[in-house]
Short mmCIF file of C-alpha atoms in Angstrom, two decimals:
data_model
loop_
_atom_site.label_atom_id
_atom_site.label_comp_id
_atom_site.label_asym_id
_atom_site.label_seq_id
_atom_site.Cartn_x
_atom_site.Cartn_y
_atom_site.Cartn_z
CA UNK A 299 67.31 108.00 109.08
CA UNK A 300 66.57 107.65 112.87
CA UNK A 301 68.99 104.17 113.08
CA UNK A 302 71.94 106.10 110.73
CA UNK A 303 72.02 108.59 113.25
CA UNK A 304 72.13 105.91 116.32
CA UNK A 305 74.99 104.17 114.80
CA UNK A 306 76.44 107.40 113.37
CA UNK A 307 80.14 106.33 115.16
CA UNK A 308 79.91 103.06 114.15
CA UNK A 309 79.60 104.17 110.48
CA UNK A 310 81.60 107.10 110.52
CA UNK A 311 84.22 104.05 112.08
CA UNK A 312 83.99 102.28 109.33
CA UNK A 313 84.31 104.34 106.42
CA UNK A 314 87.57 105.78 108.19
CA UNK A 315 88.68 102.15 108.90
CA UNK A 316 88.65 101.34 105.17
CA UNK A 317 85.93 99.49 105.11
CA UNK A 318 85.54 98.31 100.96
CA UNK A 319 81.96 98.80 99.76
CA UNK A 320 80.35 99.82 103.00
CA UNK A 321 76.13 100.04 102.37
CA UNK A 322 73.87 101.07 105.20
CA UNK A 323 70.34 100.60 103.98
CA UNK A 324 67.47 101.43 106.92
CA UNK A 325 64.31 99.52 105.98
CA UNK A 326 61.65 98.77 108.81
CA UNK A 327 63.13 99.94 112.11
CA UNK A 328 66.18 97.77 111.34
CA UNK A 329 69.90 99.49 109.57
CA UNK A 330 71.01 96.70 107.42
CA UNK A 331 75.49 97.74 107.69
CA UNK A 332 77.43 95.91 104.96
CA UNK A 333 81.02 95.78 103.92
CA UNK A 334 84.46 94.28 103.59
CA UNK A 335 86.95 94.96 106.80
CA UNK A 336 90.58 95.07 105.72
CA UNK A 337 91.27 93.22 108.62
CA UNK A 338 89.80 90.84 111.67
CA UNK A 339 91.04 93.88 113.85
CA UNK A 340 88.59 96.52 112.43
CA UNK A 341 85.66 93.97 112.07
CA UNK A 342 86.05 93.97 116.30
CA UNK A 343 86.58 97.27 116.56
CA UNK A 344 83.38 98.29 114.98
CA UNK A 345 81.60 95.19 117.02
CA UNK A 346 83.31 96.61 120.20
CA UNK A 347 81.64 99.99 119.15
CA UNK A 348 78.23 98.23 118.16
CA UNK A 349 78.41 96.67 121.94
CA UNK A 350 78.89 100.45 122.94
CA UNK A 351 75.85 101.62 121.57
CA UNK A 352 73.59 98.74 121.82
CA UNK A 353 74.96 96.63 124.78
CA UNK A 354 74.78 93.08 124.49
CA UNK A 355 73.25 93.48 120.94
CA UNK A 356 69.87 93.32 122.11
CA UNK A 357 67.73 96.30 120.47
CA UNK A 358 67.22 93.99 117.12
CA UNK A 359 67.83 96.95 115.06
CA UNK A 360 71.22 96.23 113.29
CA UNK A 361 72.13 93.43 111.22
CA UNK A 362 75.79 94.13 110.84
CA UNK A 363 77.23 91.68 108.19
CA UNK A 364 81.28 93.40 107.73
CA UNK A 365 83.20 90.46 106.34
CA UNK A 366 87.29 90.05 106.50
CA UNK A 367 88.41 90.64 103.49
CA UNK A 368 88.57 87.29 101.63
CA UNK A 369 92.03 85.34 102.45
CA UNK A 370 93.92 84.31 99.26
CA UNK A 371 93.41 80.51 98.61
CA UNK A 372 96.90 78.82 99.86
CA UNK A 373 96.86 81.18 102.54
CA UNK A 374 97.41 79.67 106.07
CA UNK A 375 94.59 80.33 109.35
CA UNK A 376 94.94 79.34 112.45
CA UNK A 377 91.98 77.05 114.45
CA UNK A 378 91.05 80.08 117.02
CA UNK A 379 88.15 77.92 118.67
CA UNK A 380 87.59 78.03 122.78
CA UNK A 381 90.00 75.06 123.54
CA UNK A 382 87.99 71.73 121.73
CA UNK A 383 89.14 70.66 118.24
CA UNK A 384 87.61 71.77 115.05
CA UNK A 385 85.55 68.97 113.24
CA UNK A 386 86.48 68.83 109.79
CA UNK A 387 83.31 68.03 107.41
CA UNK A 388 82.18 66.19 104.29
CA UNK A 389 80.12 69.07 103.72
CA UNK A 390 79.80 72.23 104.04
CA UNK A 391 76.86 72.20 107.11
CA UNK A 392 76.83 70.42 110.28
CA UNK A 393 74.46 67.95 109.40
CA UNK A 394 78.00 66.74 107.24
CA UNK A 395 79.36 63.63 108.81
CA UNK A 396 82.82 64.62 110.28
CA UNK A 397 85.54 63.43 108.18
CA UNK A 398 88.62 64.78 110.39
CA UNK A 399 89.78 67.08 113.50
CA UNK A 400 91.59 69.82 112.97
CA UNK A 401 93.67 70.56 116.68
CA UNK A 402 93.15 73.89 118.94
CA UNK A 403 95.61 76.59 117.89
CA UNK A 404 96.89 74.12 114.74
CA UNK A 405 97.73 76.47 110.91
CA UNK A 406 95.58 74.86 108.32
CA UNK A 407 95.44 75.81 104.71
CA UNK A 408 92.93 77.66 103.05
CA UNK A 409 91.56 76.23 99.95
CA UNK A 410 88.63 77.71 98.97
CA UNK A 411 86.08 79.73 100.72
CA UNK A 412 82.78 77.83 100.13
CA UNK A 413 80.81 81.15 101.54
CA UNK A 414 80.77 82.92 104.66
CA UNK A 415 79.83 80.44 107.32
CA UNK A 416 82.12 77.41 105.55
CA UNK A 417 85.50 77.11 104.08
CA UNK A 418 87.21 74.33 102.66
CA UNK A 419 90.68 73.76 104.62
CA UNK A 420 93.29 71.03 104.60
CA UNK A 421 95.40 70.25 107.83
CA UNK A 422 99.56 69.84 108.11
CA UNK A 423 98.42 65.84 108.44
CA UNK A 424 96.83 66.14 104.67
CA UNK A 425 92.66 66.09 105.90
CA UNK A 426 90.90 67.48 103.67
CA UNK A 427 86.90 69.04 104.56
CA UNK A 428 84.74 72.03 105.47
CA UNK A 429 85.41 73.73 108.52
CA UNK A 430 83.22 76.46 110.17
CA UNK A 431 84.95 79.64 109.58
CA UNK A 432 84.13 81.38 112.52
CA UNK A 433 86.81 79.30 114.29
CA UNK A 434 89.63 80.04 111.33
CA UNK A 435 91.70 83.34 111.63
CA UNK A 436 93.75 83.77 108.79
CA UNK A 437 97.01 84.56 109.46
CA UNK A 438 99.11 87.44 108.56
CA UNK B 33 42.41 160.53 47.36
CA UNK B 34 44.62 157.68 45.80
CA UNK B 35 47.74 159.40 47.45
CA UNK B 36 46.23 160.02 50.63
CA UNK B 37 45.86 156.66 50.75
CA UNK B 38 49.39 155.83 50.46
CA UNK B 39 50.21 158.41 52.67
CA UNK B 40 48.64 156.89 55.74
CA UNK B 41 50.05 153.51 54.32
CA UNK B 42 53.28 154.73 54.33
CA UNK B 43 53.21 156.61 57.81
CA UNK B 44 51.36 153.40 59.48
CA UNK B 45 54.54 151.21 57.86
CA UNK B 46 56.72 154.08 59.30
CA UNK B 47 54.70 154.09 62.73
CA UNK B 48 54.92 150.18 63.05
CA UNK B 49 58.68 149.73 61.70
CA UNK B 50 60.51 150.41 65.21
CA UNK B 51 58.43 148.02 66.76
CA UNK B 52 59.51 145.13 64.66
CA UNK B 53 62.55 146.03 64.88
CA UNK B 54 62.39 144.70 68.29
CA UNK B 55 60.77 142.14 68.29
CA UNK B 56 62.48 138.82 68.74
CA UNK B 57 61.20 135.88 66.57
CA UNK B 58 59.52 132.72 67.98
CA UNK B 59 61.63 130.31 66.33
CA UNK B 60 65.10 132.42 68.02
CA UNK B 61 63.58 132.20 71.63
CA UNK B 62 63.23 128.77 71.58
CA UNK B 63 66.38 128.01 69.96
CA UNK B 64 67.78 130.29 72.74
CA UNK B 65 65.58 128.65 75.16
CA UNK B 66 66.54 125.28 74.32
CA UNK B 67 70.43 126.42 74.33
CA UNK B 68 69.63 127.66 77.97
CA UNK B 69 67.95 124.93 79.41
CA UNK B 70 70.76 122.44 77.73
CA UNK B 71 73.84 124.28 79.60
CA UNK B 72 71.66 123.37 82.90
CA UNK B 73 72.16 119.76 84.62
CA UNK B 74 68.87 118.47 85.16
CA UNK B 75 66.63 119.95 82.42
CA UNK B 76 67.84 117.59 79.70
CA UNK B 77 64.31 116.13 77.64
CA UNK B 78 62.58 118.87 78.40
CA UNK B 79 59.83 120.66 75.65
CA UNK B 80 60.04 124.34 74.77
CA UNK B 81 56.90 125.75 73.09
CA UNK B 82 56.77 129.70 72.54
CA UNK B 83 54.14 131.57 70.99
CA UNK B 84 54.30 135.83 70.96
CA UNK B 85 57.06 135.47 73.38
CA UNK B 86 55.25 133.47 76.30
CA UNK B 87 57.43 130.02 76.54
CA UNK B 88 55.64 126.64 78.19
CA UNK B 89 57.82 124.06 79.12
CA UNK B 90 56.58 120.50 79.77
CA UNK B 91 58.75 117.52 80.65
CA UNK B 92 60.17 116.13 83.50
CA UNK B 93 62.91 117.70 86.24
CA UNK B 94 65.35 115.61 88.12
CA UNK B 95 64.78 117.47 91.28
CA UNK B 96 62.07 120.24 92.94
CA UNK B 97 65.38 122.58 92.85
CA UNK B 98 65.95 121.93 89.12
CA UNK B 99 61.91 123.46 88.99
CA UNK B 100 62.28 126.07 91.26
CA UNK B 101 65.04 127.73 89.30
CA UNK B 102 63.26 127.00 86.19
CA UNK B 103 61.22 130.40 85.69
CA UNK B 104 64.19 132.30 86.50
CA UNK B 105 66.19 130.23 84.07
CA UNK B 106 64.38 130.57 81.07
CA UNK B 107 62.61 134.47 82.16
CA UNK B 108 66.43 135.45 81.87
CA UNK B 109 66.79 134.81 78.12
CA UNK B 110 66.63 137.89 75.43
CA UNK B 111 62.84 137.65 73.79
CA UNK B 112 60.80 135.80 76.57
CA UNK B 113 57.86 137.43 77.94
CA UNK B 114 56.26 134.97 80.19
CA UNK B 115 57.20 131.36 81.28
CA UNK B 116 54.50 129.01 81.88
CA UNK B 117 56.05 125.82 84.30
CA UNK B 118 54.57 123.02 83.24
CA UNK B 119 57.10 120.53 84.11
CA UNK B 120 56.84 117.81 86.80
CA UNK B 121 59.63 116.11 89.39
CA UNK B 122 60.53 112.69 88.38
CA UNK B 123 59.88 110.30 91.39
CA UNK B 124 62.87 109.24 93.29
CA UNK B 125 64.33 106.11 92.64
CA UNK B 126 63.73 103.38 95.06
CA UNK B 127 65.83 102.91 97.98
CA UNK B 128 68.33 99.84 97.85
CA UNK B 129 66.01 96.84 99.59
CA UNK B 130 68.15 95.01 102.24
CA UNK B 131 68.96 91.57 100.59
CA UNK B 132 67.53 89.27 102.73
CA UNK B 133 68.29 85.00 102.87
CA UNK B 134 65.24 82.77 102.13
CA UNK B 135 63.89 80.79 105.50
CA UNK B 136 65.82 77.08 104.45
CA UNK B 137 69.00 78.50 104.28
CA UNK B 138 68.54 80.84 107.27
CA UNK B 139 67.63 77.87 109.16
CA UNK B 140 70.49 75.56 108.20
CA UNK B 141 72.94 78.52 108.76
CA UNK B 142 71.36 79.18 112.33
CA UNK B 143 71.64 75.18 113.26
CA UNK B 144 75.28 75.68 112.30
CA UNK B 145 75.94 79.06 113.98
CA UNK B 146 74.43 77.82 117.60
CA UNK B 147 75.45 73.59 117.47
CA UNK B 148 78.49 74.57 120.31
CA UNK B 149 75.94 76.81 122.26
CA UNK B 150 73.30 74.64 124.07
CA UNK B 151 72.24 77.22 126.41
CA UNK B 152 69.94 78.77 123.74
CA UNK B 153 67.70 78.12 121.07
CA UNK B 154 66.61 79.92 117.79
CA UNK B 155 63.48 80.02 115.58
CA UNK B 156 62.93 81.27 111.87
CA UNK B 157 59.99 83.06 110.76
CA UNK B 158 59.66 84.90 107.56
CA UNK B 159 63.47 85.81 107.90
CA UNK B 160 63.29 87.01 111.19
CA UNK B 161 65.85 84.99 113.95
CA UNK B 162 64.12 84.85 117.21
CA UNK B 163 66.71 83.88 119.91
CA UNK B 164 65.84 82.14 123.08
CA UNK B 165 67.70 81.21 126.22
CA UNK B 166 70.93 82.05 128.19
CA UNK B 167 74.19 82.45 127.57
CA UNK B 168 77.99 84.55 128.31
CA UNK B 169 77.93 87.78 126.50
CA UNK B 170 81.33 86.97 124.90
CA UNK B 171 79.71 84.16 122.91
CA UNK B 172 76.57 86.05 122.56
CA UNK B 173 78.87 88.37 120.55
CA UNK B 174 80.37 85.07 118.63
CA UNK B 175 76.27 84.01 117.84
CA UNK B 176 75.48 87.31 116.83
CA UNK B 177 78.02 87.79 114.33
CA UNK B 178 77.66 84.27 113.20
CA UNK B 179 73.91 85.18 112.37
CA UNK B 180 73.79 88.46 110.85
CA UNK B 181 76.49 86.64 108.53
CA UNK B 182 73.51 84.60 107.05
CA UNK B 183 71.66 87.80 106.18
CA UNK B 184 68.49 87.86 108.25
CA UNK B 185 66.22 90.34 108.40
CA UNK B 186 66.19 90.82 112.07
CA UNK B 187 67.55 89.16 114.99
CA UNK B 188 65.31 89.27 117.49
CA UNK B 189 67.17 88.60 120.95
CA UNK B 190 64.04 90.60 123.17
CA UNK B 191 63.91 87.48 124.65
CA UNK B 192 67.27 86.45 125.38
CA UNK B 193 69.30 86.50 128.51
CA UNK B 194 72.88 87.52 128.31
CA UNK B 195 74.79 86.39 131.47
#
């Protein structure tokens, strides 16, 4: 219970947050945290408080996996990436050949959500493909 | 002689009679037992056995509290002489494992999650992420969450350098 007490803010954080099905299982020396954030807001605040404890993430003793609640399909996100353009994919996976671009700060539509790492999206100009959803925020 | 007889037959029935009177049957103090044990979370399933009064229990208990207030449970009802504990404390049930992603698609996930960071590298082994390199904290935090997405086991970043 060592690891439950280290993160003790982090979890107490969460459950106050509203984090939806919050599990904290300890196995090994590392505290496995999952959940479902109501929003991208209180997925960084508990990574802002993870930083806290274990700056720079570099202990190796948390795998934090708090998802945004899934957006609705039909629901719009905006390309949040560092300033390039986001490849649009065959696939889901980046060995996909890239199919289309979707632009820096562009609203795409949400079609489905393939799993955590890839969604399928379709642009304003009608693309269609997988996009890494790390770079989507949903909107809203 | 004949009514002597049934003198001391009669005084011995007299002698005894009180004594019945209190005693409680067998069959009543486990019914009673039974009753007491079944208004009690956590002793559901257990045995009751009495003979002359002196109850043994056998079974299983939810919890080492659940045994510890046994004796003082079933001492407590009307006819019971002596309790004899022979119940045992179920074993705990497992903690949740940690669901953890096989190697292949840890490994495709990690080529995705670090393809716009060049400045490090990453290795699977047995579900553990070993991170390599150098790179900005802020997209150290971007990799990080990117990977404990996939469900590892462990992210090693011991040997990582985070500028």
């Amino acid at each position: 219970m060592a690891l439950q007490d280290k993160y003790k803010e982090l979890l107490d954080a969460a459950k106050a947050s509203g984090v939806n099905n919050l599990q904290a299982i300890e196995k090994d020396g590392v505290l496995y945290v999952d959940g479902e954030a109501p929003s991208g807001a209180v997925k960084d605040q508990l990574w802002d408080m993870y930083n806290k404890i274990d700056p720079n993430f570099l202990a190796g003793d948390m795998v934090m996996n708090v998802n945004v609640a899934a957006a609705a399909p039909g629901a719009k996100a905006k390309v949040t990436t560092e300033k390039s353009n986001l490849n649009i994919r065959k696939g889901p996976g980046t060995d996909q050949p890239i199919v289309g671009k979707a632009a820096h700060h562009s609203i795409v539509t949400l079609v489905s959500k393939t799993n955590d790492q890839w969604w399928l999206i379709r642009t304003d100009k009608g693309e269609e493909g997988y996009a890494y959803a790390q770079y989507l925020t949903p909107e809203g | 002689m004949k009514k002597m007889l049934t003198a001391i037959a009669l005084s011995a029935m007299l002698f005894y009679l009180p004594a019945c009177k209190g005693k409680v049957k067998d069959a009543d103090v486990k019914t009673a037992v039974e009753a007491a044990l079944a208004s009690t979370p956590g002793y559901s399933g257990l045995m009751v056995d009495v003979k002359d009064g002196a109850v043994t229990i056998t079974g299983e208990v939810t919890e080492a509290s659940a045994k510890t207030a046994l004796q003082s449970t079933v001492s407590a009802v009307k006819g019971v002489k002596s309790v004899l504990d022979n119940t045992t404390v179920m074993a705990p049930p497992p903690p949740p494992a940690p669901d953890i992603a096989a190697d292949d698609p840890l490994t495709k996930g990690v080529t995705d999650a670090l393809k716009d960071h060049p400045g490090i590298k990453a290795t699977v082994n047995d579900g553990v992420i070993t991170v390599t390199g150098e790179i900005k904290a802020a997209d150290w935090r971007k990799v990080k969450m990117a990977l404990d997405g996939l469900k590892p086991k462990k992210v090693d970043a011991s040997g990582l350098k985070v500028k």
